[in-house]
Amino acid sequence: MFTRLFTNSRLLVVALAILAAAPSFAGSWHHENGTLELDERPQRIVALNWAATEALLLLGVTPVGVADLAGYSYWVAEPSLPESGVHNVGTRVAPSLEAIAELKPDLIVTSAEMAPAADLLEQIAPTYVVSVYRKGSQPFNQALSMLTTLGQILDREERAQAVIDDIEQTLARLRARLANAGVTERPVALVNFLDDRHVRIYAPNGLFQTALDALGLTNAWPHDGNFWGFSVVGLEAIAPFPDARLVVLSPTPPGLSENLTDSPFWTHFPPVQRDQVYQVDAVWPFGGVFPVKRLALQITDSLLAGGSNLVQ
Amino acid sequence: MYSDASPLHAQRPTLPARLPMAAAALWFTAFLASALPWLNQLEPAALLSAFWTFNPDSYPSVLAHFSWAPRVSMAILVGAALGLAGAVTQQILGNPLASPTTLGVAAGSQFGVTVASLFFPGVLAFSPDLPAIAGGLLAIAMVIALTWRLGFSPVTVILAGLVITFFLGAMNMAFLLLKGEWLGNLFIWGAGSLMQNNWQPFINLWPRVLILASLMLLLMRPLQLLQLGETSANSLGARVSWVRASALFLVVMLSATVVSRVGVIAFVGLAAPVLARLLGARTLESRIGWSTMLGGGLLLLADTLAHLASSWGDGSLIPTGTTTALIGGPIILLALQGFRNAHHMPGQTSTPAGFLPRRRPAGIVCAIVAALLLLTVSISMGWSPGLDGWSWTQVSQWNDAWVWRGPRMLAAILAGVALGLAGTLIQRMTGNPMGSPEMLGISGGAALLMVVVVLSGLEAGRTVQLIAATGGAAGALGLLIILARRHRFAGNQLLLGGLALYVFMDAGLRLVMASGGTEASKLLSWMYGSTWLVSESEAIGLLVFVLAISAMLAAIVRPLTILPLGDISASSLGLSVGRARLLLLLLAAVMTAAATVVIGPLSFVGLIAPHLARVLGQQTVGRQLQTAALVGGLLLGVADYFSRIVVYPNQLPAGLLAALVGGLYFLWGLSRHGRA
């Protein structure tokens, strides 16, 4: 009987220990500015850049505060923020520390760009610093690791994996569609028009390259850009790539299409003469993993639908 | 008006042979360098014919005709126009540092284009000139309104132009910081790019340039009379103010028209006339003619270098405004070396400031300003917007609120105190009511190094920022000392040297801005004063520092009282003039550096706090110092509060708000009190 009691109580202790362990949540994660130690799963999270905001939303976690709320809804759009319940904490360059503190967050996600404010942020809440974009980084891999780490921190590892799987499957499906249609041969130049003389061209070291690679497309632009993955170039700089197809990301500046159709430089540009200009909706080039899927979908649809000789 | 336009030179106006030779060499080199990359695709004859025709079947020929040839033509046209505008400006104002850019025209045009891009994009698509010209005219109108009563006295106009540049620049920056994503094109435009893909812009531009240039040449004779000096010109029947105003108007039209097509091309309007004079152009005709020639050649060379640099690199755009800085900068430094400023500064002939308000008892004035300061502190700590609207924080809870509101407020106030003191020192030392640390270029030096740090791609933490700013301020100070030693630290040279430093800083800033959005926004937000980054320990450190300097100042009131009496009187009163100036300069520089880290280089506080102290009736040095310090603190305390609340939760940099408010005050105050 004693033995039995002893066994029972030992079982009880074990059971209690398991019970206690299950909701308790502890962990530590190394990040770019030190180590993040957490005893509990964070509930109130503030994201100070849009890549982090996107990652949280992909994990099904609605942050309590994000930087430049209105800008996110305009420029990033997908995954969308809920209409209400999320607070704006100021610009991405200089967020309001007081607004962040007022939200009483238990986790702040930011990047090395906020380095001068790192100590002040740490005073408010544990801060997780991860930069998708910095010198020498591979944006997509960084974004993937940000997503999986945030998945661990927020106890949503399966969700993170599901998002990644979905993106991979979508990309594979799109690649097959393009291959079947036989439209992967010509290289693609991805540009944003800044005015009628200058474009931002997306470089092989940027996030968008991942989408091109996954679709089996070649980037017409051979040079690395800045660490954000683009170069600002004159329109004439794409002239040496007459074999390319031109994918133009919206939005375009007003009056662009008239100015271009008036310009013989443009009308003689071989891609234009071949009707191989493809305009796609705005995609945020400095986000996390999601813009890759969004861009790939749009490029595929647009390439399959056929191009034109002008931009809107 | 020029020191080198003395009768000695007037007797031998023959042109040295090196001038046409240098111009020819410049043009030849520039054109050859520009044509070189094309010669492996096209025959030389075919390339030359690109200026009038093309072969539709050969894409290189299409490219040469619609990209290379218009770009070369545009560079020459724009360069010549800016060279002409610069030479005329320098003639009007009798100052070798004058140019359309230094008069605020570029900042004004940029302001016009920014406003148009954000609020009236249709106008921009309809005509890029309109907003740019309107903005440029606005800027120059402000400069003229400021200096009208002073009869456009040369240095005053330059300083007023600088103030307007800061003011409109601050407005531009506010838009860029809050709406940067929408203004991608302006980042390029601000650095200047001559990229072309059509003849249309050139065809639109050249008749306008031709008409404006001819009108300018019609003003040649009246302009020539200006050279005789104001009194002689007046007695010969020239209406000096009128001639200056209409010539300035033409200069604005010309530079804004050009700038609206290709963006802000810095330095050419400044360097071309300087180069012409360095090479020996003496008479007005030769200066204007050769400056126009050299301007065209200089810009073609600079643009070719920019083009080559970007094709040798990774293809990304090197803005032409950057290479013009690289070429123009050394030319201007060379000119500064030999430049002897023989002009009177405004107000220098009379008492240090040109007006004497009624004296008021120091105790009462100080008490009132101090009470206002206390009120600001209380409101700033207590009454504040939150996420759910405005609320009043109980005094018992100020301890919690201190973390977010306290250090930044304290640091801002202290920066204001430091700038108020530094400004008073500099105004007393130069005997010039427009002297200030901003104008001295010390803040500009601090900012310049910060720009370099950002360009080098370092992820600058707070410590790096502090070191960079202090190093930059010290560097600028060293340069100024070298520059000014031979003038025994006299005020005018310091101000002009400071102006040159500011121009460099500006060129660096534009390069960063052209390279991409985010770094630029970060840098801009720092440049205009990021009080939000100040930690408690930094604020306390600053407090100790400012207290220590104030104590030192109390000990040296005497030299400050004596210096403005003039070098001879000061020496005869037993003061070592050179040493006293050096000491005061050092103190002012150190205080400026400390303040710049907190509030950025571009607030007007160092300019207006001493001025306000004077308006408040504090004439003696000691009293002016006290009041200016309090007023400076008050100004930046209020600016910091507003920067936190006006667009909550967004923040505007406090220095930017101070610059906006200070600029307005300056405009009002100078037009009211600036009469010499």
Short mmCIF file of N, CA and C in Angstrom, two decimals, chain A residues 74-75 87-99 101-103 112-114 116-117 120 123-124 134-135 194 196-198 221 223-224 226-228 231-236 239 254 262-265 268-270 284, chain B residues 54 56 59 62-63 66-67 71 121 125 178 181-182 185 188 193-198 261-262 307 314-317 384 386-387 403-405 456 459-460 462 465 514-516 518-519 521-522 525 532-533 644 648-651:
data_model
loop_
_atom_site.label_atom_id
_atom_site.label_comp_id
_atom_site.label_asym_id
_atom_site.label_seq_id
_atom_site.Cartn_x
_atom_site.Cartn_y
_atom_site.Cartn_z
N TYR A 74 -1.64 50.55 -48.14
CA TYR A 74 -1.55 51.00 -49.52
C TYR A 74 -0.49 50.23 -50.29
N TRP A 75 0.71 50.14 -49.72
CA TRP A 75 1.84 49.63 -50.50
C TRP A 75 1.98 48.12 -50.42
N HIS A 87 -3.02 49.60 -33.82
CA HIS A 87 -2.69 51.01 -33.67
C HIS A 87 -1.50 51.38 -34.51
N ASN A 88 -1.51 52.61 -34.98
CA ASN A 88 -0.35 53.14 -35.69
C ASN A 88 0.64 53.68 -34.66
N VAL A 89 1.90 53.31 -34.76
CA VAL A 89 2.87 53.81 -33.79
C VAL A 89 3.84 54.82 -34.40
N GLY A 90 3.50 55.34 -35.57
CA GLY A 90 4.34 56.38 -36.15
C GLY A 90 5.05 55.89 -37.40
N THR A 91 5.99 56.71 -37.89
CA THR A 91 6.67 56.36 -39.13
C THR A 91 7.65 55.22 -38.92
N ARG A 92 8.08 54.60 -40.02
CA ARG A 92 9.04 53.50 -39.89
C ARG A 92 10.43 54.03 -39.55
N VAL A 93 10.69 55.28 -39.88
CA VAL A 93 12.02 55.84 -39.60
C VAL A 93 12.11 56.29 -38.14
N ALA A 94 11.06 56.92 -37.64
CA ALA A 94 11.09 57.44 -36.27
C ALA A 94 9.75 57.16 -35.59
N PRO A 95 9.55 55.92 -35.12
CA PRO A 95 8.29 55.61 -34.44
C PRO A 95 8.21 56.34 -33.11
N SER A 96 7.00 56.51 -32.61
CA SER A 96 6.83 57.18 -31.33
C SER A 96 7.02 56.17 -30.20
N LEU A 97 8.08 56.38 -29.43
CA LEU A 97 8.36 55.44 -28.34
C LEU A 97 7.23 55.46 -27.32
N GLU A 98 6.65 56.65 -27.11
CA GLU A 98 5.60 56.75 -26.12
C GLU A 98 4.37 55.95 -26.56
N ALA A 99 4.05 56.02 -27.86
CA ALA A 99 2.90 55.26 -28.35
C ALA A 99 3.16 53.77 -28.20
N ALA A 101 5.10 52.37 -25.98
CA ALA A 101 5.04 52.04 -24.55
C ALA A 101 3.59 51.98 -24.08
N GLU A 102 2.76 52.87 -24.61
CA GLU A 102 1.37 52.91 -24.17
C GLU A 102 0.63 51.62 -24.52
N LEU A 103 1.07 50.96 -25.59
CA LEU A 103 0.42 49.70 -25.99
C LEU A 103 0.82 48.55 -25.08
N ALA A 112 17.78 46.02 -37.77
CA ALA A 112 19.00 46.73 -37.36
C ALA A 112 18.94 48.20 -37.73
N GLU A 113 18.00 48.57 -38.60
CA GLU A 113 17.85 49.99 -38.95
C GLU A 113 17.54 50.83 -37.72
N MET A 114 16.91 50.22 -36.73
CA MET A 114 16.53 50.95 -35.52
C MET A 114 17.66 50.93 -34.49
N PRO A 116 20.04 52.85 -33.47
CA PRO A 116 20.23 53.95 -32.51
C PRO A 116 19.19 53.95 -31.39
N ALA A 117 18.04 53.32 -31.62
CA ALA A 117 16.99 53.33 -30.60
C ALA A 117 16.92 52.01 -29.86
N LEU A 120 16.49 52.05 -26.04
CA LEU A 120 15.22 52.62 -25.61
C LEU A 120 14.08 51.62 -25.85
N GLN A 123 13.94 48.97 -23.26
CA GLN A 123 13.32 49.42 -22.01
C GLN A 123 11.81 49.18 -22.00
N ILE A 124 11.20 49.20 -23.19
CA ILE A 124 9.75 49.04 -23.27
C ILE A 124 9.37 47.57 -23.18
N ARG A 134 19.95 43.78 -45.31
CA ARG A 134 21.15 44.44 -44.84
C ARG A 134 22.28 43.99 -45.75
N LYS A 135 23.44 44.57 -45.60
CA LYS A 135 24.54 44.30 -46.51
C LYS A 135 24.83 42.79 -46.57
N LEU A 194 10.14 55.58 -62.18
CA LEU A 194 10.16 56.68 -61.22
C LEU A 194 9.71 57.97 -61.89
N ASP A 196 9.67 59.59 -66.41
CA ASP A 196 9.78 59.03 -67.76
C ASP A 196 11.23 58.81 -68.20
N ARG A 197 12.18 59.13 -67.34
CA ARG A 197 13.58 58.90 -67.71
C ARG A 197 14.29 57.88 -66.83
N HIS A 198 13.73 57.59 -65.67
CA HIS A 198 14.44 56.74 -64.71
C HIS A 198 13.57 55.59 -64.22
N TRP A 221 18.70 41.79 -65.95
CA TRP A 221 19.68 42.71 -65.36
C TRP A 221 20.75 41.93 -64.63
N HIS A 223 23.58 42.98 -62.90
CA HIS A 223 24.39 43.52 -61.80
C HIS A 223 23.64 43.48 -60.49
N ASP A 224 24.39 43.29 -59.40
CA ASP A 224 23.78 43.41 -58.08
C ASP A 224 23.42 44.86 -57.81
N ASN A 226 21.78 47.71 -54.67
CA ASN A 226 22.04 47.99 -53.25
C ASN A 226 21.45 46.86 -52.40
N PHE A 227 21.61 46.93 -51.08
CA PHE A 227 21.17 45.76 -50.32
C PHE A 227 19.66 45.62 -50.26
N TRP A 228 18.96 46.62 -50.73
CA TRP A 228 17.51 46.46 -50.86
C TRP A 228 17.17 45.68 -52.13
N SER A 231 18.51 48.84 -58.28
CA SER A 231 19.36 49.96 -58.67
C SER A 231 18.46 50.98 -59.33
N VAL A 232 18.76 52.24 -59.09
CA VAL A 232 18.09 53.29 -59.85
C VAL A 232 18.91 53.53 -61.11
N VAL A 233 18.31 53.34 -62.27
CA VAL A 233 19.07 53.51 -63.51
C VAL A 233 18.28 54.37 -64.48
N GLY A 234 18.99 54.92 -65.45
CA GLY A 234 18.30 55.63 -66.53
C GLY A 234 17.63 54.61 -67.43
N LEU A 235 16.59 55.04 -68.10
CA LEU A 235 15.87 54.11 -68.97
C LEU A 235 16.81 53.53 -70.02
N GLU A 236 17.79 54.35 -70.45
CA GLU A 236 18.70 53.90 -71.49
C GLU A 236 19.55 52.71 -71.03
N ALA A 239 18.62 49.48 -72.48
CA ALA A 239 18.74 49.33 -73.93
C ALA A 239 19.69 48.19 -74.33
N PRO A 254 2.09 59.93 -63.18
CA PRO A 254 1.10 60.46 -64.12
C PRO A 254 1.76 60.95 -65.40
N ASP A 262 5.47 59.14 -77.10
CA ASP A 262 6.07 60.21 -77.91
C ASP A 262 7.54 59.97 -78.16
N SER A 263 8.15 59.03 -77.44
CA SER A 263 9.60 58.90 -77.51
C SER A 263 10.01 57.78 -78.45
N PRO A 264 10.69 58.13 -79.55
CA PRO A 264 11.15 57.08 -80.48
C PRO A 264 12.08 56.08 -79.80
N PHE A 265 12.82 56.56 -78.79
CA PHE A 265 13.68 55.64 -78.05
C PHE A 265 12.85 54.48 -77.53
N HIS A 268 11.11 52.36 -80.47
CA HIS A 268 12.05 51.49 -81.19
C HIS A 268 12.66 50.42 -80.30
N PHE A 269 12.39 50.51 -79.02
CA PHE A 269 12.98 49.55 -78.08
C PHE A 269 12.44 48.16 -78.43
N PRO A 270 13.34 47.18 -78.73
CA PRO A 270 12.86 45.89 -79.25
C PRO A 270 11.72 45.25 -78.43
N TRP A 284 5.02 44.88 -53.02
CA TRP A 284 5.99 45.55 -52.15
C TRP A 284 7.33 44.84 -52.26
N PHE B 54 19.01 59.59 -87.87
CA PHE B 54 19.28 58.25 -87.38
C PHE B 54 18.80 57.21 -88.39
N PRO B 56 16.71 53.99 -88.75
CA PRO B 56 15.72 53.25 -87.96
C PRO B 56 16.01 51.74 -87.90
N TYR B 59 19.59 49.72 -84.12
CA TYR B 59 19.22 50.21 -82.79
C TYR B 59 20.30 51.09 -82.16
N VAL B 62 19.65 54.47 -83.38
CA VAL B 62 18.48 55.05 -82.70
C VAL B 62 18.89 55.54 -81.32
N LEU B 63 19.64 54.69 -80.62
CA LEU B 63 20.08 55.05 -79.27
C LEU B 63 20.92 56.31 -79.28
N PHE B 66 18.67 59.32 -79.99
CA PHE B 66 17.66 59.71 -79.01
C PHE B 66 18.14 59.68 -77.56
N SER B 67 19.36 59.18 -77.35
CA SER B 67 19.84 59.14 -75.98
C SER B 67 21.12 59.94 -75.81
N ARG B 71 21.50 64.10 -74.84
CA ARG B 71 22.11 64.26 -73.53
C ARG B 71 23.29 65.21 -73.60
N PRO B 121 -0.61 66.40 -59.10
CA PRO B 121 0.24 65.68 -60.05
C PRO B 121 -0.08 66.03 -61.49
N ALA B 125 2.48 66.83 -64.88
CA ALA B 125 2.44 66.14 -66.17
C ALA B 125 2.22 67.16 -67.28
N LEU B 178 7.38 62.27 -44.39
CA LEU B 178 6.05 61.72 -44.15
C LEU B 178 5.50 61.01 -45.38
N GLU B 181 7.46 57.53 -49.84
CA GLU B 181 7.15 56.50 -50.82
C GLU B 181 6.55 57.09 -52.09
N TRP B 182 5.86 58.21 -51.91
CA TRP B 182 5.18 58.81 -53.06
C TRP B 182 6.11 59.73 -53.85
N ASN B 185 10.62 59.96 -57.33
CA ASN B 185 11.26 60.73 -58.39
C ASN B 185 12.02 61.94 -57.85
N ILE B 188 15.70 61.50 -57.02
CA ILE B 188 16.60 61.63 -58.17
C ILE B 188 16.72 63.09 -58.58
N SER B 193 19.88 64.83 -62.88
CA SER B 193 20.22 63.80 -63.84
C SER B 193 19.92 64.31 -65.24
N LEU B 194 20.89 64.13 -66.13
CA LEU B 194 20.73 64.64 -67.48
C LEU B 194 20.31 63.56 -68.47
N MET B 195 19.98 62.39 -67.92
CA MET B 195 19.50 61.29 -68.73
C MET B 195 18.42 61.75 -69.71
N GLN B 196 18.56 61.37 -70.99
CA GLN B 196 17.54 61.73 -71.99
C GLN B 196 17.14 60.50 -72.78
N ASN B 197 15.90 60.48 -73.26
CA ASN B 197 15.56 59.47 -74.25
C ASN B 197 14.72 60.06 -75.37
N ASN B 198 14.84 61.35 -75.56
CA ASN B 198 14.04 62.02 -76.56
C ASN B 198 14.66 63.40 -76.81
N ARG B 261 13.81 70.74 -65.65
CA ARG B 261 13.97 69.65 -66.61
C ARG B 261 14.93 68.58 -66.12
N VAL B 262 15.98 69.02 -65.45
CA VAL B 262 17.06 68.06 -65.18
C VAL B 262 17.36 67.90 -63.70
N HIS B 307 28.17 59.50 -66.26
CA HIS B 307 27.70 58.42 -67.14
C HIS B 307 28.70 57.27 -67.15
N ASP B 314 27.96 49.16 -61.29
CA ASP B 314 26.93 48.15 -61.51
C ASP B 314 25.77 48.72 -62.31
N GLY B 315 26.02 49.82 -62.99
CA GLY B 315 24.98 50.37 -63.84
C GLY B 315 24.05 51.32 -63.12
N SER B 316 24.14 51.39 -61.79
CA SER B 316 23.19 52.26 -61.12
C SER B 316 23.58 53.71 -61.31
N LEU B 317 22.56 54.53 -61.29
CA LEU B 317 22.70 55.93 -61.65
C LEU B 317 23.62 56.68 -60.69
N SER B 384 -0.77 65.75 -23.33
CA SER B 384 -0.17 65.04 -24.44
C SER B 384 -1.18 64.10 -25.08
N GLY B 386 -2.52 60.63 -26.62
CA GLY B 386 -2.22 59.22 -26.51
C GLY B 386 -2.94 58.52 -27.63
N LEU B 387 -2.95 57.20 -27.60
CA LEU B 387 -3.61 56.46 -28.67
C LEU B 387 -5.12 56.68 -28.62
N VAL B 403 10.30 59.08 -18.69
CA VAL B 403 11.15 58.25 -19.55
C VAL B 403 10.98 58.64 -21.02
N TRP B 404 9.73 58.90 -21.44
CA TRP B 404 9.48 59.16 -22.85
C TRP B 404 9.45 60.64 -23.18
N ARG B 405 9.13 61.46 -22.21
CA ARG B 405 8.99 62.89 -22.52
C ARG B 405 10.16 63.71 -21.98
N SER B 456 28.95 55.21 -46.31
CA SER B 456 29.85 54.07 -46.21
C SER B 456 29.09 52.81 -45.82
N GLU B 459 26.13 50.50 -40.07
CA GLU B 459 24.91 50.61 -39.30
C GLU B 459 25.25 51.39 -38.05
N ALA B 460 24.98 52.67 -38.10
CA ALA B 460 25.48 53.55 -37.06
C ALA B 460 24.61 53.48 -35.82
N ARG B 462 24.13 54.77 -31.73
CA ARG B 462 24.13 56.09 -31.15
C ARG B 462 25.56 56.62 -30.95
N GLN B 465 27.11 57.83 -34.09
CA GLN B 465 26.53 59.13 -34.45
C GLN B 465 27.21 60.25 -33.69
N ALA B 514 19.77 60.29 -53.67
CA ALA B 514 19.54 59.70 -54.99
C ALA B 514 19.70 58.20 -54.96
N SER B 515 20.46 57.67 -54.00
CA SER B 515 20.80 56.25 -54.04
C SER B 515 19.65 55.38 -53.57
N GLY B 516 18.70 55.90 -52.88
CA GLY B 516 17.58 55.07 -52.47
C GLY B 516 16.87 55.65 -51.29
N THR B 518 15.44 54.50 -48.11
CA THR B 518 15.41 54.35 -46.67
C THR B 518 16.57 55.02 -45.96
N GLU B 519 17.79 54.84 -46.49
CA GLU B 519 18.93 55.51 -45.87
C GLU B 519 18.66 57.00 -45.83
N SER B 521 15.86 58.61 -45.77
CA SER B 521 14.89 59.02 -44.75
C SER B 521 15.54 59.02 -43.37
N LYS B 522 16.34 57.98 -43.11
CA LYS B 522 17.00 57.91 -41.81
C LYS B 522 17.88 59.13 -41.59
N SER B 525 15.98 62.35 -41.16
CA SER B 525 15.36 62.49 -39.86
C SER B 525 16.40 62.86 -38.81
N TRP B 532 14.06 62.33 -30.27
CA TRP B 532 13.45 61.11 -29.71
C TRP B 532 14.49 60.05 -29.38
N LEU B 533 15.70 60.16 -29.94
CA LEU B 533 16.73 59.15 -29.67
C LEU B 533 17.52 59.43 -28.40
N ARG B 644 6.48 66.25 -31.16
CA ARG B 644 5.94 65.02 -30.62
C ARG B 644 4.43 64.95 -30.85
N TYR B 648 0.94 63.18 -34.13
CA TYR B 648 1.02 61.98 -33.33
C TYR B 648 0.20 60.85 -33.95
N PRO B 649 0.69 59.61 -33.95
CA PRO B 649 1.96 59.15 -33.39
C PRO B 649 3.17 59.35 -34.31
N ASN B 650 2.96 59.91 -35.48
CA ASN B 650 4.16 60.25 -36.27
C ASN B 650 4.89 61.38 -35.57
N GLN B 651 6.18 61.47 -35.81
CA GLN B 651 6.92 62.58 -35.24
C GLN B 651 7.59 63.35 -36.36
#
